[in-house]
Amino acid sequence: MKKLGFGLMRLPLIDPENHSSVDMPQFCKMVDLFLKRGFTYFDTAYMYHDGVSESVAKEALVDRHARDSFALTTKLPTFFLKKQGDQERIFEEQIRRCGVEYFDYYLLHNLGEENYKIAQKFKSFQYVSRLKEQGLVRRIGFSFHDKAPVLDRILTEHPEIEFVQLQINYLDWNDEGVQSRLCYETAVRHGKKVIIMEPVKGGRLANVPDEVKKILSDKHADWSPASWAIRFAASLPEAVVVLSGMSDMAQLEENTSFMRDFKSLEQDELDILRRAEAMLRASISIPCTNCRYCTEGCPQNIPIPEYFAIYNEKLKSESKEETLKTALRSLTDKGYGKPEDCIGCKQCERACPQHLVITEYLKKVGESLFD
Ligand code: SF4
Ligand code: SF4
């Protein structure tokens, strides 16, 4: 299997503010080109794109291509399990939404200390093992967002798990919060293969400051910053797939061109990324990856990732004040909550895979943007 996977969580949209408005003609063309270039792995989830990612995968991929020409992965949202029977209901819905008889890979979604407790309560590990015995899923694993000791504990208690999906990119590699390196080493120690998510950190490593762009392009003028980030993740020997959430044809063209005959980075290239990491650390603001896990249950309907993106833009000196104000106005005019509307319930913080202290960041955003 080629090492690039198509992540279906940042698809092209008709209306950028409506996450379920997937641009189907463009998405179909992207799927076709991806397969034509020899790539086969697609990654969706129950809640991506406000719940339509699985059904658009059916439309663009499953209904239009032979089942044995691609591998389809989806995930059981442990964080949505409230009562007995929920995981069975969700799985049946996923099979129906995707229009398949089996999934090639099936993951428990977003495990960490808290969601692991839910998975244990509902015996989700036993459930996915049963699905595998019944041939309804081919391989079982989980995606993970927590510290390495938690990963070690889960893998020790569940050796039946075949692979893990980890957040790995060159900025988080040595990060104390994300612990990409330590998690990767833990998975390898347990003999697991690794699927990599967020190699470009939700687009942050595509859109880097000029000083970082310069050291990257001085080495390879024709490599984009995003391609450096994907190459870093794909260079890890136990990485079987690196997911990229491609949002337009240009990104897909680029990624598939350099990942077709992928060659791992050399030591001098890795050294350049270490320098880039240090420069980025000095410039980073709110490290939100725009995954949108936090927005689903916010009782105040606060568009958290949008506010964080506008705040981060404001920190860049080249961003125009008027453009930011227009972006803000377009959110508040639509009736979304303001940062000051936050009631501190912390639902968003429990859902955030990056463990961001969202309530504190919202205060900063409020002071900086709504004065
Ligand atoms: S803490 Fe604030 S932003 Fe987070 S879910 Fe609650 S109301 Fe929404
Ligand atoms: S705040 Fe956290 S959960 Fe919300 S979009 Fe950003 S990274 Fe994702």
PDB file of C-alpha atoms in Angstrom, residues 25-259:
ATOM      1  CA  PRO A  25     -18.104  17.263  -8.379  1.00  0.00           C
ATOM      2  CA  GLN A  26     -14.675  18.371  -7.164  1.00  0.00           C
ATOM      3  CA  PHE A  27     -14.492  15.636  -4.529  1.00  0.00           C
ATOM      4  CA  CYS A  28     -15.357  12.952  -7.114  1.00  0.00           C
ATOM      5  CA  LYS A  29     -12.574  14.185  -9.387  1.00  0.00           C
ATOM      6  CA  MET A  30     -10.146  14.116  -6.471  1.00  0.00           C
ATOM      7  CA  VAL A  31     -11.108  10.538  -5.570  1.00  0.00           C
ATOM      8  CA  ASP A  32     -10.667   9.444  -9.178  1.00  0.00           C
ATOM      9  CA  LEU A  33      -7.226  10.996  -9.517  1.00  0.00           C
ATOM     10  CA  PHE A  34      -6.104   9.614  -6.155  1.00  0.00           C
ATOM     11  CA  LEU A  35      -7.006   6.077  -7.227  1.00  0.00           C
ATOM     12  CA  LYS A  36      -5.626   6.554 -10.729  1.00  0.00           C
ATOM     13  CA  ARG A  37      -2.255   7.436  -9.258  1.00  0.00           C
ATOM     14  CA  GLY A  38      -2.172   4.168  -7.321  1.00  0.00           C
ATOM     15  CA  PHE A  39      -3.261   5.348  -3.858  1.00  0.00           C
ATOM     16  CA  THR A  40      -5.949   3.336  -2.094  1.00  0.00           C
ATOM     17  CA  TYR A  41      -6.473   4.380   1.549  1.00  0.00           C
ATOM     18  CA  PHE A  42      -9.462   6.548   2.609  1.00  0.00           C
ATOM     19  CA  ASP A  43     -10.162   7.640   6.176  1.00  0.00           C
ATOM     20  CA  THR A  44     -13.542   8.904   7.311  1.00  0.00           C
ATOM     21  CA  ALA A  45     -15.392   9.129  10.651  1.00  0.00           C
ATOM     22  CA  TYR A  46     -18.928   9.303  11.985  1.00  0.00           C
ATOM     23  CA  MET A  47     -18.777  12.976  12.890  1.00  0.00           C
ATOM     24  CA  TYR A  48     -16.548  14.494  10.192  1.00  0.00           C
ATOM     25  CA  HIS A  49     -18.138  17.294   8.151  1.00  0.00           C
ATOM     26  CA  ASP A  50     -21.067  17.554  10.548  1.00  0.00           C
ATOM     27  CA  GLY A  51     -21.867  13.885   9.975  1.00  0.00           C
ATOM     28  CA  VAL A  52     -21.856  13.752   6.145  1.00  0.00           C
ATOM     29  CA  SER A  53     -18.292  12.541   5.493  1.00  0.00           C
ATOM     30  CA  GLU A  54     -19.317   8.862   5.462  1.00  0.00           C
ATOM     31  CA  SER A  55     -22.232   9.382   3.092  1.00  0.00           C
ATOM     32  CA  VAL A  56     -20.209  11.496   0.659  1.00  0.00           C
ATOM     33  CA  ALA A  57     -17.553   8.750   0.741  1.00  0.00           C
ATOM     34  CA  LYS A  58     -20.272   6.391  -0.463  1.00  0.00           C
ATOM     35  CA  GLU A  59     -21.268   8.750  -3.252  1.00  0.00           C
ATOM     36  CA  ALA A  60     -17.792   9.628  -4.515  1.00  0.00           C
ATOM     37  CA  LEU A  61     -15.929   6.408  -3.788  1.00  0.00           C
ATOM     38  CA  VAL A  62     -18.008   3.331  -2.949  1.00  0.00           C
ATOM     39  CA  ASP A  63     -20.727   3.804  -5.580  1.00  0.00           C
ATOM     40  CA  ARG A  64     -18.232   4.661  -8.317  1.00  0.00           C
ATOM     41  CA  HIS A  65     -15.322   2.280  -7.803  1.00  0.00           C
ATOM     42  CA  ALA A  66     -14.786  -1.464  -7.347  1.00  0.00           C
ATOM     43  CA  ARG A  67     -14.779  -2.423  -3.671  1.00  0.00           C
ATOM     44  CA  ASP A  68     -11.417  -4.180  -3.936  1.00  0.00           C
ATOM     45  CA  SER A  69      -9.754  -1.095  -5.454  1.00  0.00           C
ATOM     46  CA  PHE A  70      -9.677   0.866  -2.177  1.00  0.00           C
ATOM     47  CA  ALA A  71      -9.416   0.482   1.600  1.00  0.00           C
ATOM     48  CA  LEU A  72     -12.004   2.311   3.701  1.00  0.00           C
ATOM     49  CA  THR A  73     -11.546   3.192   7.358  1.00  0.00           C
ATOM     50  CA  THR A  74     -14.061   4.646   9.739  1.00  0.00           C
ATOM     51  CA  LYS A  75     -14.266   5.058  13.507  1.00  0.00           C
ATOM     52  CA  LEU A  76     -16.528   4.313  16.430  1.00  0.00           C
ATOM     53  CA  PRO A  77     -17.062   7.595  18.310  1.00  0.00           C
ATOM     54  CA  THR A  78     -16.615   6.393  21.902  1.00  0.00           C
ATOM     55  CA  PHE A  79     -17.445   9.942  23.062  1.00  0.00           C
ATOM     56  CA  PHE A  80     -21.008   9.517  21.669  1.00  0.00           C
ATOM     57  CA  LEU A  81     -21.707   6.314  23.626  1.00  0.00           C
ATOM     58  CA  LYS A  82     -24.310   7.045  26.293  1.00  0.00           C
ATOM     59  CA  LYS A  83     -26.237   3.807  26.719  1.00  0.00           C
ATOM     60  CA  GLN A  84     -26.141   0.099  25.860  1.00  0.00           C
ATOM     61  CA  GLY A  85     -26.908  -0.501  22.193  1.00  0.00           C
ATOM     62  CA  ASP A  86     -25.394   2.797  21.000  1.00  0.00           C
ATOM     63  CA  GLN A  87     -22.301   1.233  19.415  1.00  0.00           C
ATOM     64  CA  GLU A  88     -24.378  -1.380  17.570  1.00  0.00           C
ATOM     65  CA  ARG A  89     -26.729   1.355  16.313  1.00  0.00           C
ATOM     66  CA  ILE A  90     -23.844   3.557  15.208  1.00  0.00           C
ATOM     67  CA  PHE A  91     -22.025   0.724  13.427  1.00  0.00           C
ATOM     68  CA  GLU A  92     -25.165  -0.265  11.511  1.00  0.00           C
ATOM     69  CA  GLU A  93     -25.649   3.356  10.552  1.00  0.00           C
ATOM     70  CA  GLN A  94     -22.040   3.574   9.359  1.00  0.00           C
ATOM     71  CA  ILE A  95     -22.401   0.473   7.189  1.00  0.00           C
ATOM     72  CA  ARG A  96     -25.549   1.986   5.685  1.00  0.00           C
ATOM     73  CA  ARG A  97     -24.099   5.468   5.247  1.00  0.00           C
ATOM     74  CA  CYS A  98     -20.973   4.135   3.530  1.00  0.00           C
ATOM     75  CA  GLY A  99     -22.841   1.522   1.474  1.00  0.00           C
ATOM     76  CA  VAL A 100     -20.317  -1.233   2.218  1.00  0.00           C
ATOM     77  CA  GLU A 101     -20.496  -4.771   3.609  1.00  0.00           C
ATOM     78  CA  TYR A 102     -17.308  -4.405   5.603  1.00  0.00           C
ATOM     79  CA  PHE A 103     -14.703  -1.827   6.617  1.00  0.00           C
ATOM     80  CA  ASP A 104     -11.057  -2.520   5.910  1.00  0.00           C
ATOM     81  CA  TYR A 105     -10.000  -0.776   9.110  1.00  0.00           C
ATOM     82  CA  TYR A 106     -12.182   0.128  12.083  1.00  0.00           C
ATOM     83  CA  LEU A 107     -10.935   2.343  14.895  1.00  0.00           C
ATOM     84  CA  LEU A 108     -12.122   3.353  18.312  1.00  0.00           C
ATOM     85  CA  HIS A 109     -12.083   7.093  17.829  1.00  0.00           C
ATOM     86  CA  ASN A 110      -9.978   9.499  19.866  1.00  0.00           C
ATOM     87  CA  LEU A 111      -8.920   7.356  22.813  1.00  0.00           C
ATOM     88  CA  GLY A 112      -7.196   8.942  25.772  1.00  0.00           C
ATOM     89  CA  GLU A 113      -7.657   8.623  29.497  1.00  0.00           C
ATOM     90  CA  GLU A 114     -11.325   9.723  29.461  1.00  0.00           C
ATOM     91  CA  ASN A 115     -12.594   7.998  26.331  1.00  0.00           C
ATOM     92  CA  TYR A 116     -10.760   4.816  27.338  1.00  0.00           C
ATOM     93  CA  LYS A 117     -13.011   4.688  30.402  1.00  0.00           C
ATOM     94  CA  ILE A 118     -16.060   4.924  28.121  1.00  0.00           C
ATOM     95  CA  ALA A 119     -14.672   2.197  25.849  1.00  0.00           C
ATOM     96  CA  GLN A 120     -14.155  -0.036  28.873  1.00  0.00           C
ATOM     97  CA  LYS A 121     -17.624   0.692  30.238  1.00  0.00           C
ATOM     98  CA  PHE A 122     -19.277  -0.300  26.961  1.00  0.00           C
ATOM     99  CA  LYS A 123     -16.826  -3.163  26.260  1.00  0.00           C
ATOM    100  CA  SER A 124     -15.944  -1.527  22.947  1.00  0.00           C
ATOM    101  CA  PHE A 125     -12.728  -3.530  22.501  1.00  0.00           C
ATOM    102  CA  GLN A 126     -14.695  -6.790  22.748  1.00  0.00           C
ATOM    103  CA  TYR A 127     -17.301  -5.330  20.399  1.00  0.00           C
ATOM    104  CA  VAL A 128     -14.833  -4.473  17.619  1.00  0.00           C
ATOM    105  CA  SER A 129     -13.151  -7.877  18.057  1.00  0.00           C
ATOM    106  CA  ARG A 130     -16.557  -9.507  17.479  1.00  0.00           C
ATOM    107  CA  LEU A 131     -17.065  -7.381  14.357  1.00  0.00           C
ATOM    108  CA  LYS A 132     -13.730  -8.671  13.119  1.00  0.00           C
ATOM    109  CA  GLU A 133     -14.676 -12.319  13.790  1.00  0.00           C
ATOM    110  CA  GLN A 134     -17.893 -11.741  11.829  1.00  0.00           C
ATOM    111  CA  GLY A 135     -15.942 -10.325   8.863  1.00  0.00           C
ATOM    112  CA  LEU A 136     -17.605  -6.931   9.187  1.00  0.00           C
ATOM    113  CA  VAL A 137     -14.260  -5.242   9.757  1.00  0.00           C
ATOM    114  CA  ARG A 138     -10.876  -6.531   8.604  1.00  0.00           C
ATOM    115  CA  ARG A 139      -8.478  -4.830  11.034  1.00  0.00           C
ATOM    116  CA  ILE A 140      -9.035  -3.136  14.367  1.00  0.00           C
ATOM    117  CA  GLY A 141      -7.232  -0.267  16.011  1.00  0.00           C
ATOM    118  CA  PHE A 142      -7.764   3.069  17.692  1.00  0.00           C
ATOM    119  CA  SER A 143      -6.865   6.687  17.171  1.00  0.00           C
ATOM    120  CA  PHE A 144      -5.178   8.273  20.129  1.00  0.00           C
ATOM    121  CA  HIS A 145      -4.718  11.718  21.662  1.00  0.00           C
ATOM    122  CA  ASP A 146      -3.064  11.570  25.053  1.00  0.00           C
ATOM    123  CA  LYS A 147       0.286  10.972  26.735  1.00  0.00           C
ATOM    124  CA  ALA A 148       2.558   7.994  26.052  1.00  0.00           C
ATOM    125  CA  PRO A 149       2.007   6.246  29.432  1.00  0.00           C
ATOM    126  CA  VAL A 150      -1.749   6.112  28.687  1.00  0.00           C
ATOM    127  CA  LEU A 151      -0.997   4.582  25.287  1.00  0.00           C
ATOM    128  CA  ASP A 152       1.326   2.069  26.918  1.00  0.00           C
ATOM    129  CA  ARG A 153      -1.416   1.049  29.345  1.00  0.00           C
ATOM    130  CA  ILE A 154      -4.066   0.603  26.642  1.00  0.00           C
ATOM    131  CA  LEU A 155      -1.754  -1.426  24.405  1.00  0.00           C
ATOM    132  CA  THR A 156      -0.683  -3.600  27.355  1.00  0.00           C
ATOM    133  CA  GLU A 157      -4.298  -4.268  28.304  1.00  0.00           C
ATOM    134  CA  HIS A 158      -5.412  -4.814  24.698  1.00  0.00           C
ATOM    135  CA  PRO A 159      -2.775  -6.701  22.711  1.00  0.00           C
ATOM    136  CA  GLU A 160      -5.512  -7.719  20.218  1.00  0.00           C
ATOM    137  CA  ILE A 161      -5.346  -4.227  18.730  1.00  0.00           C
ATOM    138  CA  GLU A 162      -3.487  -4.319  15.413  1.00  0.00           C
ATOM    139  CA  PHE A 163      -2.555  -0.687  14.806  1.00  0.00           C
ATOM    140  CA  VAL A 164      -2.779   2.794  16.250  1.00  0.00           C
ATOM    141  CA  GLN A 165      -3.422   6.154  14.635  1.00  0.00           C
ATOM    142  CA  LEU A 166      -1.244   8.876  16.123  1.00  0.00           C
ATOM    143  CA  GLN A 167      -0.836  12.617  15.701  1.00  0.00           C
ATOM    144  CA  ILE A 168       2.690  12.986  14.363  1.00  0.00           C
ATOM    145  CA  ASN A 169       4.345  15.974  12.754  1.00  0.00           C
ATOM    146  CA  TYR A 170       7.710  17.641  13.047  1.00  0.00           C
ATOM    147  CA  LEU A 171       6.384  20.395  15.313  1.00  0.00           C
ATOM    148  CA  ASP A 172       4.764  17.988  17.802  1.00  0.00           C
ATOM    149  CA  TRP A 173       7.602  15.441  17.646  1.00  0.00           C
ATOM    150  CA  ASN A 174       9.176  16.655  20.880  1.00  0.00           C
ATOM    151  CA  ASP A 175       6.145  18.523  22.226  1.00  0.00           C
ATOM    152  CA  GLU A 176       5.493  17.805  25.892  1.00  0.00           C
ATOM    153  CA  GLY A 177       1.716  17.917  25.450  1.00  0.00           C
ATOM    154  CA  VAL A 178       1.271  15.878  22.265  1.00  0.00           C
ATOM    155  CA  GLN A 179       4.323  13.611  22.745  1.00  0.00           C
ATOM    156  CA  SER A 180       4.432  12.422  19.123  1.00  0.00           C
ATOM    157  CA  ARG A 181       7.851  10.816  19.469  1.00  0.00           C
ATOM    158  CA  LEU A 182       7.136   9.084  22.770  1.00  0.00           C
ATOM    159  CA  CYS A 183       3.781   7.782  21.494  1.00  0.00           C
ATOM    160  CA  TYR A 184       5.372   6.526  18.274  1.00  0.00           C
ATOM    161  CA  GLU A 185       8.120   4.750  20.218  1.00  0.00           C
ATOM    162  CA  THR A 186       5.536   3.220  22.555  1.00  0.00           C
ATOM    163  CA  ALA A 187       3.511   1.851  19.635  1.00  0.00           C
ATOM    164  CA  VAL A 188       6.637   0.425  18.010  1.00  0.00           C
ATOM    165  CA  ARG A 189       7.700  -1.200  21.288  1.00  0.00           C
ATOM    166  CA  HIS A 190       4.347  -2.979  21.349  1.00  0.00           C
ATOM    167  CA  GLY A 191       4.920  -4.162  17.776  1.00  0.00           C
ATOM    168  CA  LYS A 192       2.113  -2.044  16.298  1.00  0.00           C
ATOM    169  CA  LYS A 193       2.005  -0.403  12.920  1.00  0.00           C
ATOM    170  CA  VAL A 194       1.253   3.317  12.932  1.00  0.00           C
ATOM    171  CA  ILE A 195      -1.149   5.386  10.868  1.00  0.00           C
ATOM    172  CA  ILE A 196      -0.252   9.041  11.051  1.00  0.00           C
ATOM    173  CA  MET A 197      -2.773  11.853  11.337  1.00  0.00           C
ATOM    174  CA  GLU A 198      -2.239  15.608  11.354  1.00  0.00           C
ATOM    175  CA  PRO A 199       1.159  15.495   9.587  1.00  0.00           C
ATOM    176  CA  VAL A 200       0.614  19.145   8.612  1.00  0.00           C
ATOM    177  CA  LYS A 201      -0.976  20.005  11.973  1.00  0.00           C
ATOM    178  CA  GLY A 202      -4.301  21.121  10.575  1.00  0.00           C
ATOM    179  CA  GLY A 203      -2.600  23.258   7.915  1.00  0.00           C
ATOM    180  CA  ARG A 204      -0.290  25.130  10.296  1.00  0.00           C
ATOM    181  CA  LEU A 205       2.802  23.575   8.724  1.00  0.00           C
ATOM    182  CA  ALA A 206       1.608  24.548   5.254  1.00  0.00           C
ATOM    183  CA  ASN A 207       1.264  28.178   6.205  1.00  0.00           C
ATOM    184  CA  VAL A 208       4.557  28.908   7.938  1.00  0.00           C
ATOM    185  CA  PRO A 209       6.247  32.275   8.575  1.00  0.00           C
ATOM    186  CA  ASP A 210       8.555  33.634   5.871  1.00  0.00           C
ATOM    187  CA  GLU A 211      11.745  32.873   7.812  1.00  0.00           C
ATOM    188  CA  VAL A 212      10.755  29.183   7.969  1.00  0.00           C
ATOM    189  CA  LYS A 213       9.760  29.164   4.297  1.00  0.00           C
ATOM    190  CA  LYS A 214      13.200  30.495   3.467  1.00  0.00           C
ATOM    191  CA  ILE A 215      15.236  27.786   5.186  1.00  0.00           C
ATOM    192  CA  LEU A 216      13.027  25.130   3.594  1.00  0.00           C
ATOM    193  CA  SER A 217      13.189  26.566   0.093  1.00  0.00           C
ATOM    194  CA  ASP A 218      16.938  27.234   0.334  1.00  0.00           C
ATOM    195  CA  LYS A 219      17.336  23.462   0.485  1.00  0.00           C
ATOM    196  CA  HIS A 220      14.627  22.468  -2.034  1.00  0.00           C
ATOM    197  CA  ALA A 221      13.112  25.326  -3.992  1.00  0.00           C
ATOM    198  CA  ASP A 222      10.392  23.067  -5.442  1.00  0.00           C
ATOM    199  CA  TRP A 223       9.167  21.490  -2.165  1.00  0.00           C
ATOM    200  CA  SER A 224       6.247  23.242  -0.459  1.00  0.00           C
ATOM    201  CA  PRO A 225       6.225  23.585   3.371  1.00  0.00           C
ATOM    202  CA  ALA A 226       3.312  21.096   3.506  1.00  0.00           C
ATOM    203  CA  SER A 227       5.273  18.554   1.492  1.00  0.00           C
ATOM    204  CA  TRP A 228       8.197  18.817   3.932  1.00  0.00           C
ATOM    205  CA  ALA A 229       5.780  18.019   6.765  1.00  0.00           C
ATOM    206  CA  ILE A 230       4.240  15.009   5.013  1.00  0.00           C
ATOM    207  CA  ARG A 231       7.671  13.714   4.020  1.00  0.00           C
ATOM    208  CA  PHE A 232       8.792  13.924   7.649  1.00  0.00           C
ATOM    209  CA  ALA A 233       5.887  11.746   8.832  1.00  0.00           C
ATOM    210  CA  ALA A 234       6.230   9.282   5.957  1.00  0.00           C
ATOM    211  CA  SER A 235       9.944   8.840   6.685  1.00  0.00           C
ATOM    212  CA  LEU A 236       9.161   7.031   9.951  1.00  0.00           C
ATOM    213  CA  PRO A 237       9.829   3.340   9.286  1.00  0.00           C
ATOM    214  CA  GLU A 238       6.730   1.970  11.083  1.00  0.00           C
ATOM    215  CA  ALA A 239       4.347   4.455   9.445  1.00  0.00           C
ATOM    216  CA  VAL A 240       2.106   2.492   7.096  1.00  0.00           C
ATOM    217  CA  VAL A 241      -0.067   5.424   6.028  1.00  0.00           C
ATOM    218  CA  VAL A 242       0.166   9.186   6.410  1.00  0.00           C
ATOM    219  CA  LEU A 243      -3.239  10.853   6.234  1.00  0.00           C
ATOM    220  CA  SER A 244      -3.633  14.155   4.526  1.00  0.00           C
ATOM    221  CA  GLY A 245      -6.926  16.048   4.690  1.00  0.00           C
ATOM    222  CA  MET A 246      -6.831  17.403   1.152  1.00  0.00           C
ATOM    223  CA  SER A 247      -9.209  20.274   0.466  1.00  0.00           C
ATOM    224  CA  ASP A 248      -8.718  20.880  -3.231  1.00  0.00           C
ATOM    225  CA  MET A 249      -7.340  19.363  -6.391  1.00  0.00           C
ATOM    226  CA  ALA A 250      -4.086  21.321  -6.192  1.00  0.00           C
ATOM    227  CA  GLN A 251      -3.245  19.771  -2.805  1.00  0.00           C
ATOM    228  CA  LEU A 252      -4.104  16.326  -4.082  1.00  0.00           C
ATOM    229  CA  GLU A 253      -2.027  16.810  -7.243  1.00  0.00           C
ATOM    230  CA  GLU A 254       0.945  17.919  -5.203  1.00  0.00           C
ATOM    231  CA  ASN A 255       0.740  15.235  -2.508  1.00  0.00           C
ATOM    232  CA  THR A 256       0.252  12.395  -4.941  1.00  0.00           C
ATOM    233  CA  SER A 257       3.106  13.620  -7.132  1.00  0.00           C
ATOM    234  CA  PHE A 258       5.813  13.426  -4.472  1.00  0.00           C
ATOM    235  CA  MET A 259       4.309  10.450  -2.596  1.00  0.00           C
TER     236      MET A 259
END
